[in-house]
PDB file of C-alpha atoms and ligand atoms in Angstrom:
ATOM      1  CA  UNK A 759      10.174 -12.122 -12.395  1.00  0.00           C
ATOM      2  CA  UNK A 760      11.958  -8.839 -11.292  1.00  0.00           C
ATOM      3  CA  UNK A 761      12.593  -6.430  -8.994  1.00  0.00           C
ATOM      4  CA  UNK A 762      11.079  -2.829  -9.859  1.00  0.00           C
ATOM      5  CA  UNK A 763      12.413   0.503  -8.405  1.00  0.00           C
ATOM      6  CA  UNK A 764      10.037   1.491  -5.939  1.00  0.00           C
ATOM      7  CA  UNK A 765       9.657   5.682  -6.781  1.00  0.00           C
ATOM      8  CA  UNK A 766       9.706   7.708  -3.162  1.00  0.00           C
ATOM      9  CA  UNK A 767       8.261  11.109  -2.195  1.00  0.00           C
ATOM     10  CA  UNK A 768       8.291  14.020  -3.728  1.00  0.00           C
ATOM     11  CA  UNK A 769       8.387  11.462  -7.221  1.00  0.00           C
ATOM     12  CA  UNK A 770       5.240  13.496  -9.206  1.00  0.00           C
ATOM     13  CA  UNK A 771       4.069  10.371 -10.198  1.00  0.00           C
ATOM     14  CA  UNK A 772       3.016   9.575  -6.803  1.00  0.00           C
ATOM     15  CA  UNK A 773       0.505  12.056  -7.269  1.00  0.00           C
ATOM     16  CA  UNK A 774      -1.044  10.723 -10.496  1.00  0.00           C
ATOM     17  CA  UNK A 775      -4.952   9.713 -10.139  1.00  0.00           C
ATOM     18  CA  UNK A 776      -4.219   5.809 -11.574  1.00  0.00           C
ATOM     19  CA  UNK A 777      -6.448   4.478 -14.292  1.00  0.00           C
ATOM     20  CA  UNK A 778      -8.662   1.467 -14.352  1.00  0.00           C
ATOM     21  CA  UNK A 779      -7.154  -1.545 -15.632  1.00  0.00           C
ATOM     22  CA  UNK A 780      -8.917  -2.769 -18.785  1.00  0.00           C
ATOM     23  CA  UNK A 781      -7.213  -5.624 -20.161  1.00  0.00           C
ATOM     24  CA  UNK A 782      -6.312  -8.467 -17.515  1.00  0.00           C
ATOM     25  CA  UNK A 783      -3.648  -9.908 -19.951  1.00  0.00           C
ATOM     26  CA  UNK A 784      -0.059 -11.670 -19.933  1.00  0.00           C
ATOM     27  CA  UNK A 785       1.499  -8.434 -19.559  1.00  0.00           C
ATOM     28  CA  UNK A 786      -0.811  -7.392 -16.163  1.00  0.00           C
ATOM     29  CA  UNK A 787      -0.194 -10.888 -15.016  1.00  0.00           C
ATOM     30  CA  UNK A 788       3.608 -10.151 -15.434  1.00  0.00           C
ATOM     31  CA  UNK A 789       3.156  -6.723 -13.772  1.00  0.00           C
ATOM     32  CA  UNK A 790       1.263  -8.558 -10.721  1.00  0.00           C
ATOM     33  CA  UNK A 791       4.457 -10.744  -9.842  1.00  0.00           C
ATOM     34  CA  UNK A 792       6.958  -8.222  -9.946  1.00  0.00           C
ATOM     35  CA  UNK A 793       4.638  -6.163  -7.894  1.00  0.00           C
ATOM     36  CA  UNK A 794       4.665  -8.959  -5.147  1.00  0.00           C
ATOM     37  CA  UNK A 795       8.098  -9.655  -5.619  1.00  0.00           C
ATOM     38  CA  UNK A 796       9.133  -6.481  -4.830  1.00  0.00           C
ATOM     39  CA  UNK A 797       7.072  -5.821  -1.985  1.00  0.00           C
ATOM     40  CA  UNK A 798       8.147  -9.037  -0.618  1.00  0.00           C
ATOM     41  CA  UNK A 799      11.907  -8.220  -1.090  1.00  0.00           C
ATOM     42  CA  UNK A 800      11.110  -4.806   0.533  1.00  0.00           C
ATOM     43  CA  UNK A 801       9.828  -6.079   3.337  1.00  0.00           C
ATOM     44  CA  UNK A 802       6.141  -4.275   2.746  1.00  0.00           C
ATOM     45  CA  UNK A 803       2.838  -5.588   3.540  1.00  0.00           C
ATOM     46  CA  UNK A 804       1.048  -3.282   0.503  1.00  0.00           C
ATOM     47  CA  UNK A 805       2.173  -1.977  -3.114  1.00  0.00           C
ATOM     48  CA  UNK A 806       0.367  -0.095  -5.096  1.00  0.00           C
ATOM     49  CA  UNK A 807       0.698   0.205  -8.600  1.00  0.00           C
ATOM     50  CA  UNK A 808       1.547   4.160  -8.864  1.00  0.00           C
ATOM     51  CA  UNK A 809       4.378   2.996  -6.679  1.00  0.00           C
ATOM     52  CA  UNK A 810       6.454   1.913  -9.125  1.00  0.00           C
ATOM     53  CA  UNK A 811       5.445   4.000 -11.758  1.00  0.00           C
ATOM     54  CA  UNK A 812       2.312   2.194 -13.412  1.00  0.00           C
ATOM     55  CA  UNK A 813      -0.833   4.468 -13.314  1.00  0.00           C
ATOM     56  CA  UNK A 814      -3.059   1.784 -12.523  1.00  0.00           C
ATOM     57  CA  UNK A 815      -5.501   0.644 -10.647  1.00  0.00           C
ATOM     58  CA  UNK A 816      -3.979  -2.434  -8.921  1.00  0.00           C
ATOM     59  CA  UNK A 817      -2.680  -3.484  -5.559  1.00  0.00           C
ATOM     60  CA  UNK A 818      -0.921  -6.015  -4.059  1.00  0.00           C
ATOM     61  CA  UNK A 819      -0.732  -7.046  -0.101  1.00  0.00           C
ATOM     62  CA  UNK A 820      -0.112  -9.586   2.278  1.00  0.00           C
ATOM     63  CA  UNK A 821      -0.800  -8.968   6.022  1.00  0.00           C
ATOM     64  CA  UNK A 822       0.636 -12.399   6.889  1.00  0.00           C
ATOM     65  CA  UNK A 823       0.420 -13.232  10.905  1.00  0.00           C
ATOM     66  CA  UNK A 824       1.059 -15.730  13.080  1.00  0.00           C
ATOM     67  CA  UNK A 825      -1.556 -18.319  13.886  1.00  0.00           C
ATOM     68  CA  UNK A 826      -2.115 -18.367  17.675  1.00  0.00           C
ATOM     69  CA  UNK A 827      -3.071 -22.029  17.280  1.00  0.00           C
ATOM     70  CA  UNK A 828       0.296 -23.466  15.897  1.00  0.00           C
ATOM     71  CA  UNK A 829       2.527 -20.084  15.508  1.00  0.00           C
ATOM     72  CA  UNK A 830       3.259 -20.382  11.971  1.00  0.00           C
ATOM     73  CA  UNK A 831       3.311 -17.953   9.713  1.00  0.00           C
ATOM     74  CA  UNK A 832      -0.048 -17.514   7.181  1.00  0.00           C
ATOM     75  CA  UNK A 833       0.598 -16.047   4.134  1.00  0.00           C
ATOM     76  CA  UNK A 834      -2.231 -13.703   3.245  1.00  0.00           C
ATOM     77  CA  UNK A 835      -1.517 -12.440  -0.432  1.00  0.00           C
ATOM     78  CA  UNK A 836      -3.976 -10.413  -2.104  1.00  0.00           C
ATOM     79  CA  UNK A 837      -4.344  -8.736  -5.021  1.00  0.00           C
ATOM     80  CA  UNK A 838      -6.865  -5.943  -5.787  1.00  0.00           C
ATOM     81  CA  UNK A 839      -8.204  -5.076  -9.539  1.00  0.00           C
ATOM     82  CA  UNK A 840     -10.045  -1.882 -10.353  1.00  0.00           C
ATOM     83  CA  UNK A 841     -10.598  -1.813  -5.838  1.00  0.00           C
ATOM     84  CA  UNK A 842     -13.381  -0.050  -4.444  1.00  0.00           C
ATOM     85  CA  UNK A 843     -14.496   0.764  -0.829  1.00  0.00           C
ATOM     86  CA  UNK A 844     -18.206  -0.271  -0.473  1.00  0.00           C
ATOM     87  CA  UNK A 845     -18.583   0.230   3.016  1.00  0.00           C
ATOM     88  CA  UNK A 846     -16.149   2.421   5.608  1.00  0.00           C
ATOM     89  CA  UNK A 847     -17.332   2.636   9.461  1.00  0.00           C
ATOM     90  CA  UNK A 848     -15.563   2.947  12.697  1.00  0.00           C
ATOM     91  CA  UNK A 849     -12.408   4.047  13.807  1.00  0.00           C
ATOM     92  CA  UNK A 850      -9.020   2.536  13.921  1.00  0.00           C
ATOM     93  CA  UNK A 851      -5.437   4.599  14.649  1.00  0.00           C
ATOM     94  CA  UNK A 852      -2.553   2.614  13.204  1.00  0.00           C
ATOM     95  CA  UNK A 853       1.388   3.622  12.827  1.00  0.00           C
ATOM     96  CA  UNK A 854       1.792   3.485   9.515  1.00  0.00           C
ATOM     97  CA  UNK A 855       4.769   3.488   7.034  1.00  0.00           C
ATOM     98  CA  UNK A 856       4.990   3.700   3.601  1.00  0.00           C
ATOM     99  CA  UNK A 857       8.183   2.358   1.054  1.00  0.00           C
ATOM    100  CA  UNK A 858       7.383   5.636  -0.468  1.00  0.00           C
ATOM    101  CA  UNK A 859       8.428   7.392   2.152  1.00  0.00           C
ATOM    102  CA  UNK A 860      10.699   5.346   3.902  1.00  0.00           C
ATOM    103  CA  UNK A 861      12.439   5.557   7.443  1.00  0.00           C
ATOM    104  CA  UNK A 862       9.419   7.481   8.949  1.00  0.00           C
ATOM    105  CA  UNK A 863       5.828   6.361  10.992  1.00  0.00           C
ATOM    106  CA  UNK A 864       3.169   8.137  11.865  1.00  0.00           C
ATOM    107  CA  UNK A 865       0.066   7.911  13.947  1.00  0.00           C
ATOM    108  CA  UNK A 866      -2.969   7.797  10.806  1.00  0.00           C
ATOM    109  CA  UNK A 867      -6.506   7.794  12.090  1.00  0.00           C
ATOM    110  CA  UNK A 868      -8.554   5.999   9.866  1.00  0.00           C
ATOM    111  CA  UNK A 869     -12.486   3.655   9.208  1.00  0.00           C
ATOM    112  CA  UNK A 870     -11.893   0.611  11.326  1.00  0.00           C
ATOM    113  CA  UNK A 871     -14.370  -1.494   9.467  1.00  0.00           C
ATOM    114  CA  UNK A 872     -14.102  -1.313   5.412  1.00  0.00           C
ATOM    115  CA  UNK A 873     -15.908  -3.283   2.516  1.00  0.00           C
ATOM    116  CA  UNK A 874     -13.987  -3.628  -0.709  1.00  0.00           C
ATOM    117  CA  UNK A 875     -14.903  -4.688  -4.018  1.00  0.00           C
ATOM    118  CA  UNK A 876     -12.426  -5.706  -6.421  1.00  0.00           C
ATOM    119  CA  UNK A 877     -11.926  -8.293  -9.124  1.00  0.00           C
ATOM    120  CA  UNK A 878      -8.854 -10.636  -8.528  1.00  0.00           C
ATOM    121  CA  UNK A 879      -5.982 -11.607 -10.617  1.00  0.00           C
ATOM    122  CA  UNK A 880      -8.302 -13.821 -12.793  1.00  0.00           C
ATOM    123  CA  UNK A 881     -10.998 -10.868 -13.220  1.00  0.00           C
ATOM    124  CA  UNK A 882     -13.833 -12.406 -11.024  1.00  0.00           C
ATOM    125  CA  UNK A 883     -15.338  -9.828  -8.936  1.00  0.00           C
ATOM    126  CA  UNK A 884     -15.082 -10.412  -5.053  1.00  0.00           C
ATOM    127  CA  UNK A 885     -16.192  -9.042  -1.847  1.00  0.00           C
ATOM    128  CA  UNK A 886     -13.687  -8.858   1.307  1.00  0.00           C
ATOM    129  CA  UNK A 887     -14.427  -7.436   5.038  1.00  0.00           C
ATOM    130  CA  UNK A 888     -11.463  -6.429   6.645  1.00  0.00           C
ATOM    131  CA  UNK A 889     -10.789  -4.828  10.270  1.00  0.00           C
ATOM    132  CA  UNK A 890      -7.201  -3.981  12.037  1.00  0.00           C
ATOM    133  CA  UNK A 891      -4.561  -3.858  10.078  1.00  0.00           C
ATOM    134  CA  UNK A 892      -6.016  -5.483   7.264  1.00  0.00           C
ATOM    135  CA  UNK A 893      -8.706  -2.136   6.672  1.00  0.00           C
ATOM    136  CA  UNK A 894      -5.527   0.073   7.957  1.00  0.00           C
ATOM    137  CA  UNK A 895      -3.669  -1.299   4.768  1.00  0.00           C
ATOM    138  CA  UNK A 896      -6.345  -1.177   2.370  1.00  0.00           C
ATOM    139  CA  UNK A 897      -6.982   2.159   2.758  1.00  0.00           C
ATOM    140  CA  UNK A 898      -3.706   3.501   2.725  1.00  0.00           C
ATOM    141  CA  UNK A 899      -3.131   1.563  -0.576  1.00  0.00           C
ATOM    142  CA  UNK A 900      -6.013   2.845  -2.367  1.00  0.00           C
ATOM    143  CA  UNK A 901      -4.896   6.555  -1.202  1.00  0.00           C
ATOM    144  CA  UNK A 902      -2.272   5.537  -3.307  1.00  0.00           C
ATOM    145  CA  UNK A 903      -4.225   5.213  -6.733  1.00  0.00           C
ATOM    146  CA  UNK A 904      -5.428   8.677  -6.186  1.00  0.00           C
ATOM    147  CA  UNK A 905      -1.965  10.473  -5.676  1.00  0.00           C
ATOM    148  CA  UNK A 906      -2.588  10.672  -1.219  1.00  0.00           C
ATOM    149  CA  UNK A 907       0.541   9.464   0.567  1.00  0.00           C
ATOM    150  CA  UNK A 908      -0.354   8.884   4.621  1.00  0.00           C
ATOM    151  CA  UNK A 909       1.617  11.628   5.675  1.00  0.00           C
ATOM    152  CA  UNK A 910      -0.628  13.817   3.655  1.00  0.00           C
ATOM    153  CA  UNK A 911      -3.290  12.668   6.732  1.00  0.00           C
ATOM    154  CA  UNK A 912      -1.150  14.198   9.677  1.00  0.00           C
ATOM    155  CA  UNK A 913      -1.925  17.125  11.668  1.00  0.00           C
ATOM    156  CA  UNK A 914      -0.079  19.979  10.237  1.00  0.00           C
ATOM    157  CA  UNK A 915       2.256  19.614  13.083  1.00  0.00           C
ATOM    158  CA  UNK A 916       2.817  16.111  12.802  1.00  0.00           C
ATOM    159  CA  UNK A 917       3.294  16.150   9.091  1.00  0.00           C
ATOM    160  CA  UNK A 918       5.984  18.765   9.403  1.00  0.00           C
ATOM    161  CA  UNK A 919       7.973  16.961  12.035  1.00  0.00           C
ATOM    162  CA  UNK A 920       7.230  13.805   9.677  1.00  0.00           C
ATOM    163  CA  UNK A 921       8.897  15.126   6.455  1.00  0.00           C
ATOM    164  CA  UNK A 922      11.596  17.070   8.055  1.00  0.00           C
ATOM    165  CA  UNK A 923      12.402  13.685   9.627  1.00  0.00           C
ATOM    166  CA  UNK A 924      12.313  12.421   6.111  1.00  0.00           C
ATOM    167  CA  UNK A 925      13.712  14.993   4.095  1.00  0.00           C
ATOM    168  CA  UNK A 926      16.769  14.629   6.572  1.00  0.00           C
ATOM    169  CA  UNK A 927      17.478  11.066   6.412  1.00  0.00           C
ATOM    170  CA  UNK A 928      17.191  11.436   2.969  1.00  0.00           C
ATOM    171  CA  UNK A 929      19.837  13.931   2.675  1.00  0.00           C
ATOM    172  CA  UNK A 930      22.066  11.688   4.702  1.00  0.00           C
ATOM    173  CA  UNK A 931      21.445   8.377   2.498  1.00  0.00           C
ATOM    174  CA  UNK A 932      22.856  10.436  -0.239  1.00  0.00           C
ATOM    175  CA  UNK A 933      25.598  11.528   1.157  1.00  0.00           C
ATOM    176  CA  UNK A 934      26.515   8.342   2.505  1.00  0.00           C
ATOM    177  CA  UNK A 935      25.619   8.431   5.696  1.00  0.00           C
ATOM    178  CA  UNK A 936      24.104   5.865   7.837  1.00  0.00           C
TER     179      UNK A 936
HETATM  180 NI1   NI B 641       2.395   3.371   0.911  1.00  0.00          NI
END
């Protein structure tokens, strides 16, 4: 396995429309590990393909918690083939991030309640409800196979004060700065 660079905001290819994988083969399979790897090493709960620089459509995520009944940790790894939102109702507001964008959160208001369909890592096709955080992070990682970052969802205002927040530490990291 290995660690892929994770491109950040304003990379172009952030902005690419993925395609639809076609051939779940050795090389996807590949791509699918070094997707989780990386997301696990960067600390993420969501990648998205277009993140590092695949146009495709294919996510990874794992909104692990704690079980109340024991207070271990439960891994919840997923990964999302070709996903599609079925069903979208209610209304959730989540601070989100994005290792796209990172060292900024915003406030993102978004469908509470979603329905996806997708075919898993083996190519069956599956059905998954999600609510909280689990529908938070599905949406914002398919906004990612069609070019949308969050902070494209801000009030002008907010997105401003967002990116300028961003653009900032940025400028810092580079120069060494902490
Ligand atoms: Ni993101």
């Amino acid at each position: 396995m290995a660690l892929l660079e994770i491109l950040t905001h304003p990379d172009p290819r952030l902005r690419l429309v993925a395609q639809p994988v076609t051939r779940i083969d050795a090389d996807l399979q590949r791509l699918i590990d070094d997707m989780i790897e990386t997301m696990y090493a960067a600390h993420g709960v969501g990648l998205a393909a277009p993140q590092i620089g695949a146009s495709l459509r294919l996510v990874v995520m794992d909104v692990s918690r704690k079980d109340p009944e024991n207070d271990e940790w439960v891994s919840d790894l997923q990964v999302f083939i070709n996903p599609r939102i079925a069903e979208a109702d209610g209304e959730i507001t989540w601070k989100e991030g994005c290792l796209s964008v990172p060292g900024v959160n915003a406030e993102v208001v978004r469908c509470g309640r979603v329905v996806l369909d997708y075919l898993d890592r083996s190519g069956a096709p599956q059905r998954l409800e999600a609510t909280g955080l689990r529908a938070v992070c599905i949406q914002h990682e398919l906004d990612h196979l069609e070019g949308t970052l969050y902070v494209d969802r801000l009030e002008p205002l907010e997105q401003k004060l967002t990116l300028a927040d961003y653009e900032r530490r940025r400028t810092e990291t580079a120069a060494g700065v902490q």
